[in-house]
Structures are given as C-alpha cells and as structure tokens.
Short mmCIF file of C-alpha atoms in Angstrom, two decimals:
data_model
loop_
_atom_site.label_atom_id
_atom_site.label_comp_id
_atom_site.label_asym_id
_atom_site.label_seq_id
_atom_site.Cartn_x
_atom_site.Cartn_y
_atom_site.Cartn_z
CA UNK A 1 0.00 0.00 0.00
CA UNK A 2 1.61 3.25 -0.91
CA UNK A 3 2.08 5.97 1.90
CA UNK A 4 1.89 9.64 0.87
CA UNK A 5 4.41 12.14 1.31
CA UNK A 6 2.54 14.02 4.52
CA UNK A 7 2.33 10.82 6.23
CA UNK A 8 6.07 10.49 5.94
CA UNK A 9 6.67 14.04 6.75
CA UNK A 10 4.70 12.90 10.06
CA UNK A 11 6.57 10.03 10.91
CA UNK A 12 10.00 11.59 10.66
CA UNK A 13 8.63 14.16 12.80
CA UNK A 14 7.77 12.09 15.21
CA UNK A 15 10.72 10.06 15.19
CA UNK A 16 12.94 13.15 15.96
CA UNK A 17 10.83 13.87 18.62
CA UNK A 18 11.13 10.74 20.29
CA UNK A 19 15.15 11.04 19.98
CA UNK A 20 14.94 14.40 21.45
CA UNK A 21 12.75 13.28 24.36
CA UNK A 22 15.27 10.31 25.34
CA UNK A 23 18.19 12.32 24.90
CA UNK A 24 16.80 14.68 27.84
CA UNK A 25 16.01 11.41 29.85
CA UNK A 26 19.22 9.67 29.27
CA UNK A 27 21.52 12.75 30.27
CA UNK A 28 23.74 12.54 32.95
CA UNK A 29 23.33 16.35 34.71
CA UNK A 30 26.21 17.70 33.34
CA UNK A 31 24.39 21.05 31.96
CA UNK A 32 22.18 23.22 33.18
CA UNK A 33 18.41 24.91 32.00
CA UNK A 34 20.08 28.04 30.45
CA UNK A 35 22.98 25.43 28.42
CA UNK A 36 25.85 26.79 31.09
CA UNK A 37 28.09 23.69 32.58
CA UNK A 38 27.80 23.36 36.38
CA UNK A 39 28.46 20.62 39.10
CA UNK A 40 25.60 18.92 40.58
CA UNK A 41 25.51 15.94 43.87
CA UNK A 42 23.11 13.38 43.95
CA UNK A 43 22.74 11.98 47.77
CA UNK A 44 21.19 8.45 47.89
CA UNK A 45 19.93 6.51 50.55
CA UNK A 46 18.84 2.98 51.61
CA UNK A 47 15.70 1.72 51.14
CA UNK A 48 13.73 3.26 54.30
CA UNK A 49 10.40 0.86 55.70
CA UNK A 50 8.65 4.24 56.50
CA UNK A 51 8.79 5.46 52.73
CA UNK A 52 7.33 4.42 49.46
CA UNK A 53 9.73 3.57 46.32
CA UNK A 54 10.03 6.48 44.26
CA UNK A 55 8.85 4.52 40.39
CA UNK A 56 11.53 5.23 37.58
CA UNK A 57 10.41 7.33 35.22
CA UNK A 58 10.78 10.84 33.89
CA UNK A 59 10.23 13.84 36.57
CA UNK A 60 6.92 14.46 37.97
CA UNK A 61 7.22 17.73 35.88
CA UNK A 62 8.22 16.31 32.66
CA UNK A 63 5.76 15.44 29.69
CA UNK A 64 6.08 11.62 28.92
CA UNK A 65 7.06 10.88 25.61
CA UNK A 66 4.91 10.09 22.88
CA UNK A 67 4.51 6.64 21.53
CA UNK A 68 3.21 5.33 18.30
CA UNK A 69 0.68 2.68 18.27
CA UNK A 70 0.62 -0.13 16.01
CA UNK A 71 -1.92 1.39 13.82
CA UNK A 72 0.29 4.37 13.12
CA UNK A 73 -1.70 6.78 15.81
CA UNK A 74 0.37 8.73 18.08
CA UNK A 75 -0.69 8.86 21.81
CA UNK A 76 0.85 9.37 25.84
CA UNK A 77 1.57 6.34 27.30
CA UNK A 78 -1.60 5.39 30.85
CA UNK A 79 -0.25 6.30 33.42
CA UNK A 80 -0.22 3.60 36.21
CA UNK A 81 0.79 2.00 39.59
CA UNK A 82 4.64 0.88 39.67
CA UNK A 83 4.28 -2.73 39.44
CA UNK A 84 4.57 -4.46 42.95
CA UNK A 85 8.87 -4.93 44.02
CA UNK A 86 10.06 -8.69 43.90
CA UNK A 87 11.55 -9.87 46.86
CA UNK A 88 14.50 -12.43 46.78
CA UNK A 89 12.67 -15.73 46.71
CA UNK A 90 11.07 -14.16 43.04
CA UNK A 91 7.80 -13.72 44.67
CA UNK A 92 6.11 -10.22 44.19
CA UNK A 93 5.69 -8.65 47.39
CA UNK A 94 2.96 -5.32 48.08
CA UNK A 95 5.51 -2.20 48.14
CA UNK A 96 5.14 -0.53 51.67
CA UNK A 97 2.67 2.05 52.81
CA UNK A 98 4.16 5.35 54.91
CA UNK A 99 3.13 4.73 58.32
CA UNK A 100 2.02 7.62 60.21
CA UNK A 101 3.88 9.40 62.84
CA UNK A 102 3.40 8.53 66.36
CA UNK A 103 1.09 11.16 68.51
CA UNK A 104 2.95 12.65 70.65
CA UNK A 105 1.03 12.02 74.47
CA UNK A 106 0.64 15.11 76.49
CA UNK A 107 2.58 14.83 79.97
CA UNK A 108 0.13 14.16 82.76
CA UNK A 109 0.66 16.68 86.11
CA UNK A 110 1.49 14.70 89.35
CA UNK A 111 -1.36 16.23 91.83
CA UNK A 112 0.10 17.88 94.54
CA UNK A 113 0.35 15.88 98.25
CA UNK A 114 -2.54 16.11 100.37
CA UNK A 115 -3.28 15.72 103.94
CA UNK A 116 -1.96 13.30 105.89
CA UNK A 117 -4.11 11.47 108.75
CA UNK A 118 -4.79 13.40 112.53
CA UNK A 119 -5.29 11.15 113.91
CA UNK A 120 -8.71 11.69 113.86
CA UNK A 121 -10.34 13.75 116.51
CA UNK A 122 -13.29 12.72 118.61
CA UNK A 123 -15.74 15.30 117.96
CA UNK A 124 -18.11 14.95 121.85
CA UNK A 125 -19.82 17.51 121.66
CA UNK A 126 -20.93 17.82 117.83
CA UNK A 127 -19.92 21.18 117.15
CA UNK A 128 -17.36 22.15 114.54
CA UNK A 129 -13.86 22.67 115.54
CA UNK A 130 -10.47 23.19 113.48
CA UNK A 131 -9.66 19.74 114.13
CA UNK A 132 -12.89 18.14 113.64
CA UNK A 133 -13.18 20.18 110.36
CA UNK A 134 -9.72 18.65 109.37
CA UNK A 135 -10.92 15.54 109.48
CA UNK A 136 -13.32 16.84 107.27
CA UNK A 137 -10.94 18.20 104.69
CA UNK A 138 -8.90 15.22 104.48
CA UNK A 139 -11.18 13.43 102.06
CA UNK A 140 -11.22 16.25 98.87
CA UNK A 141 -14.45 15.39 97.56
CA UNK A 142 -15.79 17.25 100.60
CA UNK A 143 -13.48 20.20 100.77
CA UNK A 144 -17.14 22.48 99.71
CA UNK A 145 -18.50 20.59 102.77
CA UNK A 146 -15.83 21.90 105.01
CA UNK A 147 -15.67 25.38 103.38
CA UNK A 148 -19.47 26.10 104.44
CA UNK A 149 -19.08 25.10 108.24
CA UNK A 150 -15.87 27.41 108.71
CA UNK A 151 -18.02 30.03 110.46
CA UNK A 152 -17.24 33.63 110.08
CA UNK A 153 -17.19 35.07 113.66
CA UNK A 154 -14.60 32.83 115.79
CA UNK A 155 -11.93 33.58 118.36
CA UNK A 156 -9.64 31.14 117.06
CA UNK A 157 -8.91 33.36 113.59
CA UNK A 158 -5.26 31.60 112.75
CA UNK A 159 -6.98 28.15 112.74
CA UNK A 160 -10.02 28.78 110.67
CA UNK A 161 -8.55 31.21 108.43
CA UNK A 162 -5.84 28.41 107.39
CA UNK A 163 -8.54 25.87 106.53
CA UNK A 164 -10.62 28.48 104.93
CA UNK A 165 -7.36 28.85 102.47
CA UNK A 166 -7.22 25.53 102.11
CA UNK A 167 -10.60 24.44 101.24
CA UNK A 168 -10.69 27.79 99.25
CA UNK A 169 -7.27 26.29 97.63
CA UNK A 170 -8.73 22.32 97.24
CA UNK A 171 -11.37 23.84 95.02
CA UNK A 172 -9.65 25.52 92.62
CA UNK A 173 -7.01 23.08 92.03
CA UNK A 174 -10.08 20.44 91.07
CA UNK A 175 -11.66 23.13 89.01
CA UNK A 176 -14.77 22.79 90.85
CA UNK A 177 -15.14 26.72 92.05
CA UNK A 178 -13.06 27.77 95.13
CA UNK A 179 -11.17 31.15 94.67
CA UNK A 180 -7.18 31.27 94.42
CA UNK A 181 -7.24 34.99 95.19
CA UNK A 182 -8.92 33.71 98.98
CA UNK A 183 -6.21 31.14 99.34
CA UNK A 184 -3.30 33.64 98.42
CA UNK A 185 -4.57 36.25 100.90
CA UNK A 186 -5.28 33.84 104.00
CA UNK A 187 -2.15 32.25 103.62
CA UNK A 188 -0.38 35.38 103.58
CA UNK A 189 -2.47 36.27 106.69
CA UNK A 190 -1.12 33.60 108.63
CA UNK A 191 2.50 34.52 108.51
CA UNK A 192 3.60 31.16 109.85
CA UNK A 193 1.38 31.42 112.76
CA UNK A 194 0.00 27.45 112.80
CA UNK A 195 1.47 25.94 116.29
CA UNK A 196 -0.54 23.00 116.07
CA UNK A 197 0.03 19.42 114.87
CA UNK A 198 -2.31 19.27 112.25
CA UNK A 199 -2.51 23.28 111.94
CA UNK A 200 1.20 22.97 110.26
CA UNK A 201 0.06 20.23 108.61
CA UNK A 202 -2.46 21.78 106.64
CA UNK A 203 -0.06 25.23 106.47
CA UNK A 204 2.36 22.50 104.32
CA UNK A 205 -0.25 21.48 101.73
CA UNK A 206 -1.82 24.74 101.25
CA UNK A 207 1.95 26.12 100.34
CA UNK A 208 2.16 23.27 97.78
CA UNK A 209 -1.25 23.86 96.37
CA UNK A 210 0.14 27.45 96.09
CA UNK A 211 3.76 26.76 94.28
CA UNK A 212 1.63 24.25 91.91
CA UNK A 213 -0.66 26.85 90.92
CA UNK A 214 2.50 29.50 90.49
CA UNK A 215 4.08 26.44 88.04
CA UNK A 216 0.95 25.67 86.26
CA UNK A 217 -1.64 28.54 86.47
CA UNK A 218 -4.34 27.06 83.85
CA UNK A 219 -3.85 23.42 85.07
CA UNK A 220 -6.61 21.83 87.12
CA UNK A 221 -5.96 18.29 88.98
CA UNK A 222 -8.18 15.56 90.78
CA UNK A 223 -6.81 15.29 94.74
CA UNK A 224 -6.08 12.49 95.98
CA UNK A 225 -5.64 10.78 99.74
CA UNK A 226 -2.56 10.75 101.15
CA UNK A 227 -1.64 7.02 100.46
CA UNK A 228 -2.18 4.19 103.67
CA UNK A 229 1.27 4.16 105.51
CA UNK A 230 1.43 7.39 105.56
CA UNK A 231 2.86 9.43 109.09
CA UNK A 232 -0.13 11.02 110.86
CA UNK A 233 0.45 14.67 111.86
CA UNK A 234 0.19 14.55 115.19
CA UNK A 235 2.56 13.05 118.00
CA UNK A 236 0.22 13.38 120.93
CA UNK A 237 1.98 12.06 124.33
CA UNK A 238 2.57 13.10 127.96
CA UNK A 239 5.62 15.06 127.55
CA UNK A 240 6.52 16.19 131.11
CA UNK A 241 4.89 15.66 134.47
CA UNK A 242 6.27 18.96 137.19
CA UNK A 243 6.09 18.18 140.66
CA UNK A 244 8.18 21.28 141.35
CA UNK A 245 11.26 20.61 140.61
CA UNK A 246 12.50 17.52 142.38
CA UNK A 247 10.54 14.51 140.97
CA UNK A 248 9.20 13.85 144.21
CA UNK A 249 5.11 14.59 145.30
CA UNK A 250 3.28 13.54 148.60
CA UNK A 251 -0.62 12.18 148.42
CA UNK A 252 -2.69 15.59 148.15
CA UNK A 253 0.08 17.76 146.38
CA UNK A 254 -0.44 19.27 143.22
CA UNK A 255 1.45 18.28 139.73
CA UNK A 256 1.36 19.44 136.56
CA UNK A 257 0.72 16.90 133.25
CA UNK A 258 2.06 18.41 129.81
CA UNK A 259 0.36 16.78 126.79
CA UNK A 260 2.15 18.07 123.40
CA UNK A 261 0.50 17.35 120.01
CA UNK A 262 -3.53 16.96 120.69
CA UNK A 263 -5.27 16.87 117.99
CA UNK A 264 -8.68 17.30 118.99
CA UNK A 265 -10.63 20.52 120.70
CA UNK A 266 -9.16 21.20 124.60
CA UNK A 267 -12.46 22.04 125.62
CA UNK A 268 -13.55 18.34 125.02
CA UNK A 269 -10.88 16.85 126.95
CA UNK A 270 -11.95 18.63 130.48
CA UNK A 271 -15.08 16.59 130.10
CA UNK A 272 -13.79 13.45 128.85
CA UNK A 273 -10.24 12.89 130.13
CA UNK A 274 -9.43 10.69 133.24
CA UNK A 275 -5.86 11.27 134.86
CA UNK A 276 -4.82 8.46 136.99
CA UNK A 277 -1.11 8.66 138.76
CA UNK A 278 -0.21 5.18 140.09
CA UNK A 279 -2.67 3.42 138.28
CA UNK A 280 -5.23 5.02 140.90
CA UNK A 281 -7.80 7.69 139.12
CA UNK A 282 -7.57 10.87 140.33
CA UNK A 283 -10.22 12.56 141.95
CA UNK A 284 -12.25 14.98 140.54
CA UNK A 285 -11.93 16.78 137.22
CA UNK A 286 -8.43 17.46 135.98
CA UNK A 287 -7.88 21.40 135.38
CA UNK A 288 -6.87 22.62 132.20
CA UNK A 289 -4.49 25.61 133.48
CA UNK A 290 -2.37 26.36 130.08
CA UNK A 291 -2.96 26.39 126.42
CA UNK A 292 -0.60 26.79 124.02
CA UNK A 293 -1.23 25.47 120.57
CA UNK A 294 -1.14 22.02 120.68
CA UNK A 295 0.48 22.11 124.06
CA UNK A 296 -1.95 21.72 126.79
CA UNK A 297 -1.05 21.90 130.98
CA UNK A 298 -3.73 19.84 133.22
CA UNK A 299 -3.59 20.27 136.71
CA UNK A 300 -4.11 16.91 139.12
CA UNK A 301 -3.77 16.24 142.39
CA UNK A 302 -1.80 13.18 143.97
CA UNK A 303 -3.99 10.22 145.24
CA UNK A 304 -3.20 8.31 148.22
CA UNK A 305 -0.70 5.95 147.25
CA UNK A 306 2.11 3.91 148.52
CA UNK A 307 5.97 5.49 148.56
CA UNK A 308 7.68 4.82 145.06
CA UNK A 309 7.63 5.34 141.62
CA UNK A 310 4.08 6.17 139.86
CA UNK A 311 3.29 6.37 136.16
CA UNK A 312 1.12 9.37 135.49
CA UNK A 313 -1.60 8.51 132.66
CA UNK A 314 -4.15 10.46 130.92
CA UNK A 315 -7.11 8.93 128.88
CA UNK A 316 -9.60 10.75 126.61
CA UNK A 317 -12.10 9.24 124.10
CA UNK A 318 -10.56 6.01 124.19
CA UNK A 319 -6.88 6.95 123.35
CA UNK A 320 -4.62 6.45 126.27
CA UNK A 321 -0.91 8.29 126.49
CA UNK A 322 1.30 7.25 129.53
CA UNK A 323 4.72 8.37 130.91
CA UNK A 324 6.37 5.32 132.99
CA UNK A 325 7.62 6.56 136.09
CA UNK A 326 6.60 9.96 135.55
CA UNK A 327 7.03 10.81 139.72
CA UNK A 328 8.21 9.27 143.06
CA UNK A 329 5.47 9.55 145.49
CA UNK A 330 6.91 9.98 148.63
CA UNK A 331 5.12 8.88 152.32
CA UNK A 332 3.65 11.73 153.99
CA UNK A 333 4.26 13.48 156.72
CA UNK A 334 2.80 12.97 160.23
CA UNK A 335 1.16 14.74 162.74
CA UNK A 336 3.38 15.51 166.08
CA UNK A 337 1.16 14.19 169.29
CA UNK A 338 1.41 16.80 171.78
CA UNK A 339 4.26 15.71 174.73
CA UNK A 340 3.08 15.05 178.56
CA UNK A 341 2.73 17.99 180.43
CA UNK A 342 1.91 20.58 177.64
CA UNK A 343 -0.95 22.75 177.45
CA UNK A 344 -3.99 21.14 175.60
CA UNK A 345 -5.22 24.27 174.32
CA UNK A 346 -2.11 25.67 172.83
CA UNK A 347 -1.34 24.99 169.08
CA UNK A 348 -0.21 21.60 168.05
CA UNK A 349 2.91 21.62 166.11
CA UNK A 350 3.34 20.30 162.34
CA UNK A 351 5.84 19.14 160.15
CA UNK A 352 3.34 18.57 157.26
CA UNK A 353 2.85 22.60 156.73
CA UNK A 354 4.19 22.50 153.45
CA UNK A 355 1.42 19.64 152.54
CA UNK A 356 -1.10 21.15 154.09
CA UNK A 357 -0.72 24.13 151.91
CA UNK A 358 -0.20 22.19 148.92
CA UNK A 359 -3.84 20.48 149.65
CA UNK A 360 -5.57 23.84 149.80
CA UNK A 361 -3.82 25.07 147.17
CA UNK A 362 -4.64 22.13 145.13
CA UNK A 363 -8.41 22.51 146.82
CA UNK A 364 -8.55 26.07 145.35
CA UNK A 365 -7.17 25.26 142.22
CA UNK A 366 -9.54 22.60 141.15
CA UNK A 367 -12.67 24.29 142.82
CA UNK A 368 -11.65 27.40 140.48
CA UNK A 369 -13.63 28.43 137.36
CA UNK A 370 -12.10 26.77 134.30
CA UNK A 371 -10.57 29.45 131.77
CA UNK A 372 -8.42 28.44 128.99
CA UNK A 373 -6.14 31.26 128.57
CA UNK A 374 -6.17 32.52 124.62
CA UNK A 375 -2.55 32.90 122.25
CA UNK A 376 -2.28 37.14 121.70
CA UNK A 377 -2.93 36.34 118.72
CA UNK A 378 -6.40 35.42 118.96
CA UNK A 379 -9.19 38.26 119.17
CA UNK A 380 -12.83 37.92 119.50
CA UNK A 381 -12.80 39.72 115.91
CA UNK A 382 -14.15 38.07 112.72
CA UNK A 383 -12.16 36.09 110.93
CA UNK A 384 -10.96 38.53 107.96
CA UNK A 385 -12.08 38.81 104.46
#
C-alpha cells in the first residue's frame, strides 16, 4: 500500500521527537536549564520501611514521551501503579505504605500531696472545731463541705482562716469553684502562725497547692488521699509531768501533766479525760491551766498511794498516752502528838505545813472556774475577708 508524502513528513517528525525526548532522559546532569556547565551531587539513601519507592520514570514535571501505536496513531503512554517490588525468593511482594507518625502524648501533672491522717479527733460535743473540720478536709471530695461550716465570727482566727485557704485552695485546684485569690490572701495572713500538729500540717499542703498553681496557672488536677502508711500529723503524748522541781510529790500535792501534740478541741478533753497517777484515778476533774497550741497543761492532784515510783496517765475518748515513772510519790508526813505535860489548848505543832498548803492550794485550784487562757494572737474579731 503506498504511503503519501505528509504521512512520511509525520513520521520523521515524530521520530525526531522521540530522539529528542530520550536524549533529555538519558543525560547525565552535566548542563544546566540556560545550556551553562555546572556541578551537581546526587545523595542516595537505603531503602527506608517508613517510605514508598520512588517509580523510575521521567520527573513528575516532565511530559512523557509520545509513543506510536501499532496502527500508526500517536498517543501518551496510561499512566499507572509501579508494578509491585520482587523480593529475593522471586515472589512479588505489596511495596510498603508510609506509616504515620506517632502522637505525641501530652505529659500528665502529678497532683500535689494532700493531707496526711490526725489522727482523727473525737468530735463529743458535735460542734465544729479546726480539728474536727480537718478531718473533714482530708477526704477532697468534701473540701465544699468543710468550706461552708468554717463560720465567720470565731476567736480562734489563725486556725479557721488556714482551713478556709485551704478548702478555698482544694477547690480551685479540682476546678470545681473555690477562689485562688482567697487562698493567696489567707495564707499570707497567717505569717507562719500554725502551732498546732495538724494546723502545720495543713499550712504545708496549702503552700504546695500554692507553688503548683504558680508552676501551672491554667492546670486543674483531681486530689487524691494521702496514700495508707502514711505518718499522721500529730505526736500526741505526755511530755513532762512537774512536781516542782524535784521529781518527788506527797498524796494531796499538786502536779502538773504536759500533753504536746492533741489533735482534737481542749475544751472536750476537760469533760472526757481521766488522769490516773499510780494506776489510781484521780479525783475529781483534771484542770486545764495552760494552752498553748497544741500544748496543753492539766492540773491533778496526787492520790493516796504507797511510797515509790508512779506512772502518770491520761485517757480521753478512748486513746490512752502514759509516761512510765513519771514521779516518786513519797510517804507523807505525820502529825506531832502533843508531849506530857503541855498545854492542851495551845497549838499543836506540824511538820506537814508545806502539805497542808499544797492540799488547799490544790483545793482552790480545782474548785476554780475553768478558763483556757487565749494565744495574743487570737481576738474575738471576725475572721478577715
């Protein structure tokens, strides 16, 4: 079949073009766009399981070249998936997907400590107290609780004020309400005034609340108990017994019993506590004659007992604290009978003056009013705002 002159002039054309086309494939870099020499580097790398095989081929920006069918028409070659990579053992293997990047986890806050145990105070007489209301606050789910029975008009304004911070403080940290601007003012109206056990307890976790809030001002946490095992706050224990001086005390005399450390309300303890010296009870109700924080002074007087060393013990609400050997009772002294001869009707002679007085004094003492002296810093003012 004869073939015109165009269609000749058509396949030379395309011909060239196709020897043009893999010229540009097949050259090696050594020129330029603009036809000026240069210097290139080609950096190549292993195989990497996180990336897909780049197909061979011309440039993604590059035309394909043409190709002539068998029928003489000129078209572009389908474009398609590279064919699947053989592996070793001749057996086409699926070429590997990108994988995508690992989320990065955001780093959880450790809450900050929270209040460790009291013990926990006997509450006798059903009315709120800072140590009862401790108690309270130890739990956080019921720090709102404790916040709304912290009552405004108090003489003991250290105390409440701290746990009004705190509870204040406990909110806020949980996001559930509470005010940061309360907690930052009450602590800084305390000035390191807690003297009690648990009082310095709670004056420790509202400074951490504080420091985490300074680190983290946007971050809210869930509280949590202290964990079991934990050390409680409070020490309480006899921590002195003064007899005056000299260890020794006579049947009637008068001794002082220094408890450090309660951690309940001193008010309570005049109508529950039982002092016994010698393993006797004493008679009567022991006198609370100083106050000082968490130190408290009772007053007792010496039961009839034999000469020798006495433990002094002191029992409230079913927790007992003991000092062995706290004293040595002494025998006491006796009456002088008046010699032969004498006149009845002058004064008899005694060499038990000094007990004598020590036994009304000890009669006055306990027969007086009780009064539980308050710290100077106490006032009958409201607690401030």
């Amino acid at each position: 079949m004869a073939v015109s002159l165009g269609m000749r002039i058509s396949g030379l054309l395309v011909v060239g073009a196709v020897a043009v086309a893999a010229a540009a494939f097949t050259s090696d870099g050594g020129g330029t766009a603009d036809g000026r020499g240069g210097e290139g580097t080609i950096v190549t790398v292993g195989p990497s399981a996180g990336l897909r095989e780049v197909p061979n081929g011309p440039p993604g920006g590059a035309t394909p070249p043409l190709r002539q069918s068998p029928d003489g028409h000129v078209g572009r070659p389908a474009v398609t998936d590279p064919p699947p990579s053989p592996s070793r053992d001749g057996v086409a293997k699926e070429t590997p997907r990108p994988s995508p990047s690992p989320s990065v986890s955001p780093k959880l806050l450790e809450a900050p400590g929270w209040l460790p145990p009291g013990p926990d105070s006997p509450d006798t007489d059903s009315a709120a107290d800072p140590a009862s209301v401790y108690d309270l606050l130890r739990d956080p789910a019921q720090c709102r609780d404790a916040l709304n029975v912290i009552p405004r008009t108090t003489t003991d304004v250290v105390e409440w004020t701290l746990l009004r911070g705190l509870a204040s403080a406990c909110l806020a940290v949980q996001g559930e309400g509470g005010s940061w601007k309360q907690a930052v003012r009450d602590r800084a109206a305390l000035a390191d005034a807690a003297d009690t056990c648990k009082g310095r307890a709670a004056y420790a976790v509202l400074d951490g609340l504080l420091d985490f809030h300074r680190r983290h001002p946007d971050a809210t946490v869930r509280l949590k108990l202290a964990p079991s095992g934990t050390p409680a706050a409070c020490g309480y224990r006899i921590s002195g017994v003064d007899t005056g001086g000299d260890g020794e005390a006579k049947p009637g005399e008068v001794i002082g019993i220094e408890l450090v450390d309660a951690y309940f309300d001193p008010a309570e303890l005049l109508r529950g506590a039982v002092v016994s010296v010698g393993g006797q009870q004493v008679p009567g109700v022991p006198v609370l004659t100083s106050v000082v924080g968490g130190r408290l002074v009772l007053s007792a007087v010496v039961p009839a007992l034999e000469p020798g060393p006495a433990d002094v013990t002191v029992r409230h609400a079913g927790v007992e604290t003991r000092m062995p050997t706290a004293l040595v009772v002494t025998a006491p002294d006796t009456m002088q009978e008046p010699s032969t001869g004498s006149d009845p009707t002058a004064p008899r002679s005694s060499s038990h003056g000094r007990h004598s007085e020590c036994s009304r004094s000890a009669h006055s003492r306990l027969t007086d009013p009780v009064r539980i002296p308050r710290r100077a810093s106490e006032s009958p003012n409201a607690i401030p705002i």
